[in-house]
GROMACS .gro file of C-alpha atoms in nm:
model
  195
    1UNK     CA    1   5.491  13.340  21.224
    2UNK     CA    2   5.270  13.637  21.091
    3UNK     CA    3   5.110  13.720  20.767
    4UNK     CA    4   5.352  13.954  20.747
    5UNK     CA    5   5.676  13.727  20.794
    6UNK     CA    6   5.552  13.498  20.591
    7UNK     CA    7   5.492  13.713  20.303
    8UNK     CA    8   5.852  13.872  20.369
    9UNK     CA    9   6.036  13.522  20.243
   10UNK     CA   10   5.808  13.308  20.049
   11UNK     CA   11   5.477  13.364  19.886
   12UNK     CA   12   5.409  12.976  19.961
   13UNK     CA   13   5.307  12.891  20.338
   14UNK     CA   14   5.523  12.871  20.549
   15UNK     CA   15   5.446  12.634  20.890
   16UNK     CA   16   5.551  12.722  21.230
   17UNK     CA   17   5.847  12.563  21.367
   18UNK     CA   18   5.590  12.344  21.640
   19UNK     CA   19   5.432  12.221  21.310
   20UNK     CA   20   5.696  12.073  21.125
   21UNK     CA   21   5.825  11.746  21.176
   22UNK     CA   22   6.090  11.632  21.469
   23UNK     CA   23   6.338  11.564  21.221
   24UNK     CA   24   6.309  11.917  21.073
   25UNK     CA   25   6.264  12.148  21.357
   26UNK     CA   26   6.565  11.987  21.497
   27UNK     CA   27   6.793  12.022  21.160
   28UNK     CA   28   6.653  12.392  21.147
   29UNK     CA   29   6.729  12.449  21.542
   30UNK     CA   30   7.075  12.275  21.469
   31UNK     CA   31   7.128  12.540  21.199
   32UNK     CA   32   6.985  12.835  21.454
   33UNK     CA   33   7.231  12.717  21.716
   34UNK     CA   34   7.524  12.712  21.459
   35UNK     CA   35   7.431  13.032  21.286
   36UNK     CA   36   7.262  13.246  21.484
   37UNK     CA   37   6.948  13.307  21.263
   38UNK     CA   38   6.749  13.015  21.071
   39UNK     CA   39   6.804  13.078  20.698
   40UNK     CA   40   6.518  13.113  20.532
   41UNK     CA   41   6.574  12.826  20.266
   42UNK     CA   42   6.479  12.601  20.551
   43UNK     CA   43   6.166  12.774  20.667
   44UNK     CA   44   6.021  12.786  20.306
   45UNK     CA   45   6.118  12.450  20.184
   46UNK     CA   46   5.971  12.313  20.533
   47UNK     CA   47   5.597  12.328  20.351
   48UNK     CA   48   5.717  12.029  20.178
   49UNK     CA   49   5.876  11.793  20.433
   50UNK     CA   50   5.985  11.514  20.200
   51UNK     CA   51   6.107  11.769  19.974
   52UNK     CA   52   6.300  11.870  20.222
   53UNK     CA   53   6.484  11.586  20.316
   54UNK     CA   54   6.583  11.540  19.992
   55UNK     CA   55   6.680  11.879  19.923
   56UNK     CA   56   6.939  11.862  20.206
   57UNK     CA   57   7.054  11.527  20.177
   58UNK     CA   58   7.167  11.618  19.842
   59UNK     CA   59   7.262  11.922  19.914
   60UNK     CA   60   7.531  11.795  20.205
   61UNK     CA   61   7.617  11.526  19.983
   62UNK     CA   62   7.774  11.796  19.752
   63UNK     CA   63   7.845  12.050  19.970
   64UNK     CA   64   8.032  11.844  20.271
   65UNK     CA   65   8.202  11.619  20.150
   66UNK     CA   66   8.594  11.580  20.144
   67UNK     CA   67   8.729  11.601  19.795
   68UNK     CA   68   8.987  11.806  19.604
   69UNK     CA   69   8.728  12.043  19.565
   70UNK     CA   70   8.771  12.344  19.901
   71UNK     CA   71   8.465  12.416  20.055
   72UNK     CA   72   8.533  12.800  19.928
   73UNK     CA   73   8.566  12.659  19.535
   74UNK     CA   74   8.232  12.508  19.598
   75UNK     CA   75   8.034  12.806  19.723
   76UNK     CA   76   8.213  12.995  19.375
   77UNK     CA   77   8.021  12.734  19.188
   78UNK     CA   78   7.701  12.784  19.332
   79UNK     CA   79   7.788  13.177  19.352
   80UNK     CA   80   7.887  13.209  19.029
   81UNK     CA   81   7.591  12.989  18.870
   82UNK     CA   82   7.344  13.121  19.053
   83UNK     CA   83   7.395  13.474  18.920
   84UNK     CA   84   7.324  13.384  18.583
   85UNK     CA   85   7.052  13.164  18.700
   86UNK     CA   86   6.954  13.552  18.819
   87UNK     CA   87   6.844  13.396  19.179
   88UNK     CA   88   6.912  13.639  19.438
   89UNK     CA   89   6.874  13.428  19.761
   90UNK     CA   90   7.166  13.187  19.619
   91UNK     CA   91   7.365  13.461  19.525
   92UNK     CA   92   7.331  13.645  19.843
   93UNK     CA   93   7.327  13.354  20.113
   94UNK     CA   94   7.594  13.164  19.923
   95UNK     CA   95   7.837  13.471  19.867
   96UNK     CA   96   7.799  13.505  20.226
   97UNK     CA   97   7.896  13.148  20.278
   98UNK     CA   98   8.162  13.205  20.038
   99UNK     CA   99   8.315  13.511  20.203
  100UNK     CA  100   8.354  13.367  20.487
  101UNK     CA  101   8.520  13.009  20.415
  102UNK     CA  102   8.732  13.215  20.162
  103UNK     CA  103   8.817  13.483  20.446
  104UNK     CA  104   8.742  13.756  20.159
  105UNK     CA  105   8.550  14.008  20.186
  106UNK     CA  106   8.606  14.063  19.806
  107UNK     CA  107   8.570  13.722  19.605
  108UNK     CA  108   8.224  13.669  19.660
  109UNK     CA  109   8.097  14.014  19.435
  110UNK     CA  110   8.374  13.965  19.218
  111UNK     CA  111   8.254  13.589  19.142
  112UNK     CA  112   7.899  13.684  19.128
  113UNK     CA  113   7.945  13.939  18.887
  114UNK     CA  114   8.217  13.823  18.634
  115UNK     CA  115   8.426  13.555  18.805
  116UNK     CA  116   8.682  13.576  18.474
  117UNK     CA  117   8.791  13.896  18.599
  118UNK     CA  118   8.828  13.786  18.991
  119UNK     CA  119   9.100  13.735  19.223
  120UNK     CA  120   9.114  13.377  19.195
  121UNK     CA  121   9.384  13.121  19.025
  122UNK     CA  122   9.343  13.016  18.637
  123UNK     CA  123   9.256  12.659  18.798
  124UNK     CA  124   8.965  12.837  18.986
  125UNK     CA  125   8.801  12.994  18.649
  126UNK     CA  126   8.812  12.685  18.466
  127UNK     CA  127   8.618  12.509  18.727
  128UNK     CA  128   8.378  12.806  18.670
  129UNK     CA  129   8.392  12.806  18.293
  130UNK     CA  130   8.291  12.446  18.322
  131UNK     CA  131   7.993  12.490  18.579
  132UNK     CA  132   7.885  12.791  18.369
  133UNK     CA  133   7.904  12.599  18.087
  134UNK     CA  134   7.690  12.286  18.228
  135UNK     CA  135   7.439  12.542  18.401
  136UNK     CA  136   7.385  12.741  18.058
  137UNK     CA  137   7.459  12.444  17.813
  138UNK     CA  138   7.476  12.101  17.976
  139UNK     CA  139   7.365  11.961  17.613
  140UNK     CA  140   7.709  12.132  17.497
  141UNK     CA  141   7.975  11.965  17.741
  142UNK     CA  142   8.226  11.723  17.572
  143UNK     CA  143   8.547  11.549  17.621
  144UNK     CA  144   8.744  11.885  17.572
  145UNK     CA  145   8.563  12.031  17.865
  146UNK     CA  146   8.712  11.763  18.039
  147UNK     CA  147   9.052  11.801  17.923
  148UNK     CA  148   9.085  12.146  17.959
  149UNK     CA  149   8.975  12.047  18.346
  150UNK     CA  150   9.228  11.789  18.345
  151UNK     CA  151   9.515  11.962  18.270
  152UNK     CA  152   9.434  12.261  18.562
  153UNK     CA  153   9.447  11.877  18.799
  154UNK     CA  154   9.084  11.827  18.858
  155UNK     CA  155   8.982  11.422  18.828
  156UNK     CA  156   8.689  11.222  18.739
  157UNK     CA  157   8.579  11.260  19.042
  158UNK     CA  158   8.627  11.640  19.059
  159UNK     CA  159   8.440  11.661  18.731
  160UNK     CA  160   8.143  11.509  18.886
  161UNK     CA  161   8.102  11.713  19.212
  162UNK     CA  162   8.146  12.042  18.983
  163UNK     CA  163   7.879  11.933  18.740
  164UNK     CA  164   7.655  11.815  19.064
  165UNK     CA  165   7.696  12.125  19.226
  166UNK     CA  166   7.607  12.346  18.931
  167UNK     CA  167   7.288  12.116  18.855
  168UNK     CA  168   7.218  12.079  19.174
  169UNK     CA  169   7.191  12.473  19.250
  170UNK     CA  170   6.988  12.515  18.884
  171UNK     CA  171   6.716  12.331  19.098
  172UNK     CA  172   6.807  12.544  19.415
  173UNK     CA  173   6.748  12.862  19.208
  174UNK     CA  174   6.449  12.773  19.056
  175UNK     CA  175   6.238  12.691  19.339
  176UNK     CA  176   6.403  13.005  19.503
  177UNK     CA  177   6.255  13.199  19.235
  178UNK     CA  178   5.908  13.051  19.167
  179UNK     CA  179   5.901  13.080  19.606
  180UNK     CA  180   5.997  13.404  19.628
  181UNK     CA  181   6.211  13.307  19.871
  182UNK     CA  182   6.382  13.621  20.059
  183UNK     CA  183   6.791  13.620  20.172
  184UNK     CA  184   6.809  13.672  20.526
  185UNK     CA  185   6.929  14.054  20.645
  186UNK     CA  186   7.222  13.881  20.831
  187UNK     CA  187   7.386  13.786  20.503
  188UNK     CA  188   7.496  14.077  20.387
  189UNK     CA  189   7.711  14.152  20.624
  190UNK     CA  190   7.857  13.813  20.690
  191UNK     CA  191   8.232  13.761  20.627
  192UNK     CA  192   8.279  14.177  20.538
  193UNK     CA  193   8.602  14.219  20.828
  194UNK     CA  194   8.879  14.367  20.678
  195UNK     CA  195   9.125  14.138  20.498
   0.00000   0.00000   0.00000
């Protein structure tokens, strides 16, 4: 990779891809084959291998899983979270994410930018009131949080993986920020077809 690359999505090194560890360069050629491009979270967060690992184990933990939480409601989290975390890699890569397992071309600007005013269900914005709320004021949270979740049919369980994701991604867009780390060109036009 050039100067020049390198400079373009992180302002930390960033190794080459014969460099890196087996175990990485085959995740990040996994993700190539799947995606078509390598996202650049991978390349910059590659200068620290065992920050790596953990990064993404965590990461799938909350992002794949099963749960009563869609794999759309979980990208709002991190979509709408990240904005006011102002992180523009999250925003973008995860919008794009977003847009496409919502097949919307819409939700993901409309979340990023004021997700009360959205197309998406009253059960939808309290999850998002809540991860707002533990993103901005974790110290804050209390057992009417959790009612008020409760009674739109979220669980326990539910509760957790929203809080998760929403620390989680404070992490996410932290690093992403201190890196400088750059969205990839091919988000922005990922999930745009017509509804």
């Amino acid at each position: 990779m050039s100067e020049q690359q390198q400079a373009a999505i992180s302002r930390f090194p960033v190794p080459e891809l014969s460099e890196m560890p087996e175990d990485i360069r085959d995740r990040i050629l996994a993700v190539q084959e799947k995606a078509g491009f390598v996202p650049n979270v991978f390349l910059v967060l590659a200068h620290r291998p065992e920050e790596f690992r953990a990064f993404f184990a965590y990461h799938d933990a909350l992002m794949d899983k099963p749960g009563n939480l869609t794999q759309a409601e979980r990208e709002m989290i991190v979509v709408a979270t990240s904005n006011l975390n102002q992180c523009q890699y999250c925003v973008v890569a995860h919008g794009a994410i977003l847009r496409v397992r919502a097949k919307d071309p819409l939700i993901a600007d409309q979340v990023a930018v004021n997700y009360r005013k959205a197309d998406i269900s009253a059960r939808q914005k309290a999850m998002l009131d809540f991860a707002v709320k533990v993103s901005m004021q974790a110290y804050a949270v209390g057992e009417e949080d959790f009612a008020t979740l409760k009674e739109h049919g979220f669980d326990e369980e539910d509760i957790w993986d929203i809080a998760g994701i929403a620390s989680f991604f404070g992490l996410s867009n932290r690093m992403a920020n201190v890196t400088s780390m750059r969205p990839n060109d091919e988000f922005y036009s990922l999930g745009l077809q017509p509804r």
